[in-house]
Amino acid sequence: ANNANNHLLPSTSASEPQINYSIYEQRRRLHYHLCNIFPQKIVEEAMAMMPDETNPQQICGAILNIQNVRQK
Protein backbone atom coordinates (compact mmCIF):
# COMPACT_ATOMS: atom_id res chain seq x y z
CA ALA A 1 0.00 0.00 0.00
CA ASN A 2 1.13 3.53 -0.77
CA ASN A 3 1.44 5.51 2.46
CA ALA A 4 2.90 8.65 0.85
CA ASN A 5 -0.24 10.69 1.59
CA ASN A 6 -0.62 9.71 5.26
CA HIS A 7 0.53 13.21 6.30
CA LEU A 8 -2.68 14.57 4.73
CA LEU A 9 -4.93 12.52 7.02
CA PRO A 10 -5.90 13.57 10.56
CA SER A 11 -4.09 11.94 13.45
CA THR A 12 -5.94 8.96 14.88
CA SER A 13 -3.95 8.86 18.11
CA ALA A 14 -6.23 8.17 21.08
CA SER A 15 -4.11 10.35 23.37
CA GLU A 16 -4.25 13.35 21.01
CA PRO A 17 -7.58 13.58 19.16
CA GLN A 18 -7.55 15.74 16.04
CA ILE A 19 -10.06 18.49 16.83
CA ASN A 20 -8.13 21.59 15.76
CA TYR A 21 -9.86 22.11 12.45
CA SER A 22 -9.02 25.19 10.43
CA ILE A 23 -11.51 28.07 10.48
CA TYR A 24 -12.33 27.21 6.85
CA GLU A 25 -13.12 23.60 7.77
CA GLN A 26 -15.15 24.61 10.84
CA ARG A 27 -17.19 27.05 8.76
CA ARG A 28 -17.65 24.50 5.96
CA ARG A 29 -19.10 22.03 8.48
CA LEU A 30 -21.26 24.74 10.07
CA HIS A 31 -22.58 25.73 6.65
CA TYR A 32 -23.48 22.12 5.88
CA HIS A 33 -25.32 21.56 9.16
CA LEU A 34 -27.04 24.94 9.26
CA CYS A 35 -28.32 24.45 5.70
CA ASN A 36 -30.09 21.32 6.96
CA ILE A 37 -31.99 23.52 9.44
CA PHE A 38 -32.36 26.91 7.75
CA PRO A 39 -32.71 28.10 4.13
CA GLN A 40 -29.30 28.11 2.42
CA LYS A 41 -29.63 31.73 1.26
CA ILE A 42 -30.13 32.97 4.84
CA VAL A 43 -27.30 30.78 6.19
CA GLU A 44 -24.94 32.21 3.59
CA GLU A 45 -26.08 35.77 4.30
CA ALA A 46 -25.50 35.36 8.05
CA MET A 47 -22.11 33.73 7.52
CA ALA A 48 -21.08 36.54 5.15
CA MET A 49 -21.94 39.06 7.87
CA MET A 50 -19.61 37.22 10.27
CA PRO A 51 -16.69 36.00 8.11
CA ASP A 52 -14.47 34.84 11.01
CA GLU A 53 -17.18 33.43 13.30
CA THR A 54 -17.06 29.70 14.11
CA ASN A 55 -19.49 29.69 17.06
CA PRO A 56 -22.74 28.08 15.87
CA GLN A 57 -24.79 29.97 18.49
CA GLN A 58 -23.57 33.33 17.16
CA ILE A 59 -24.35 32.40 13.56
CA CYS A 60 -27.76 30.98 14.52
CA GLY A 61 -28.52 34.24 16.29
CA ALA A 62 -27.73 36.16 13.11
CA ILE A 63 -29.87 33.75 11.06
CA LEU A 64 -32.82 34.21 13.43
CA ASN A 65 -32.42 37.99 13.29
CA ILE A 66 -32.48 37.91 9.47
CA GLN A 67 -35.59 35.73 9.53
CA ASN A 68 -37.34 38.01 12.04
CA VAL A 69 -36.62 41.11 9.96
CA ARG A 70 -37.95 39.46 6.80
CA GLN A 71 -41.17 38.29 8.48
CA LYS A 72 -42.14 41.85 9.48
CSV table of C-alpha atoms in Angstrom, one decimal:
chain,number,residue,atom,x,y,z
A,1,ALA,CA,0.0,0.0,0.0
A,2,ASN,CA,1.1,3.5,-0.8
A,3,ASN,CA,1.4,5.5,2.5
A,4,ALA,CA,2.9,8.7,0.9
A,5,ASN,CA,-0.2,10.7,1.6
A,6,ASN,CA,-0.6,9.7,5.3
A,7,HIS,CA,0.5,13.2,6.3
A,8,LEU,CA,-2.7,14.6,4.7
A,9,LEU,CA,-4.9,12.5,7.0
A,10,PRO,CA,-5.9,13.6,10.6
A,11,SER,CA,-4.1,11.9,13.4
A,12,THR,CA,-5.9,9.0,14.9
A,13,SER,CA,-3.9,8.9,18.1
A,14,ALA,CA,-6.2,8.2,21.1
A,15,SER,CA,-4.1,10.4,23.4
A,16,GLU,CA,-4.3,13.4,21.0
A,17,PRO,CA,-7.6,13.6,19.2
A,18,GLN,CA,-7.5,15.7,16.0
A,19,ILE,CA,-10.1,18.5,16.8
A,20,ASN,CA,-8.1,21.6,15.8
A,21,TYR,CA,-9.9,22.1,12.5
A,22,SER,CA,-9.0,25.2,10.4
A,23,ILE,CA,-11.5,28.1,10.5
A,24,TYR,CA,-12.3,27.2,6.9
A,25,GLU,CA,-13.1,23.6,7.8
A,26,GLN,CA,-15.2,24.6,10.8
A,27,ARG,CA,-17.2,27.0,8.8
A,28,ARG,CA,-17.7,24.5,6.0
A,29,ARG,CA,-19.1,22.0,8.5
A,30,LEU,CA,-21.3,24.7,10.1
A,31,HIS,CA,-22.6,25.7,6.6
A,32,TYR,CA,-23.5,22.1,5.9
A,33,HIS,CA,-25.3,21.6,9.2
A,34,LEU,CA,-27.0,24.9,9.3
A,35,CYS,CA,-28.3,24.4,5.7
A,36,ASN,CA,-30.1,21.3,7.0
A,37,ILE,CA,-32.0,23.5,9.4
A,38,PHE,CA,-32.4,26.9,7.7
A,39,PRO,CA,-32.7,28.1,4.1
A,40,GLN,CA,-29.3,28.1,2.4
A,41,LYS,CA,-29.6,31.7,1.3
A,42,ILE,CA,-30.1,33.0,4.8
A,43,VAL,CA,-27.3,30.8,6.2
A,44,GLU,CA,-24.9,32.2,3.6
A,45,GLU,CA,-26.1,35.8,4.3
A,46,ALA,CA,-25.5,35.4,8.0
A,47,MET,CA,-22.1,33.7,7.5
A,48,ALA,CA,-21.1,36.5,5.1
A,49,MET,CA,-21.9,39.1,7.9
A,50,MET,CA,-19.6,37.2,10.3
A,51,PRO,CA,-16.7,36.0,8.1
A,52,ASP,CA,-14.5,34.8,11.0
A,53,GLU,CA,-17.2,33.4,13.3
A,54,THR,CA,-17.1,29.7,14.1
A,55,ASN,CA,-19.5,29.7,17.1
A,56,PRO,CA,-22.7,28.1,15.9
A,57,GLN,CA,-24.8,30.0,18.5
A,58,GLN,CA,-23.6,33.3,17.2
A,59,ILE,CA,-24.4,32.4,13.6
A,60,CYS,CA,-27.8,31.0,14.5
A,61,GLY,CA,-28.5,34.2,16.3
A,62,ALA,CA,-27.7,36.2,13.1
A,63,ILE,CA,-29.9,33.8,11.1
A,64,LEU,CA,-32.8,34.2,13.4
A,65,ASN,CA,-32.4,38.0,13.3
A,66,ILE,CA,-32.5,37.9,9.5
A,67,GLN,CA,-35.6,35.7,9.5
A,68,ASN,CA,-37.3,38.0,12.0
A,69,VAL,CA,-36.6,41.1,10.0
A,70,ARG,CA,-38.0,39.5,6.8
A,71,GLN,CA,-41.2,38.3,8.5
A,72,LYS,CA,-42.1,41.9,9.5
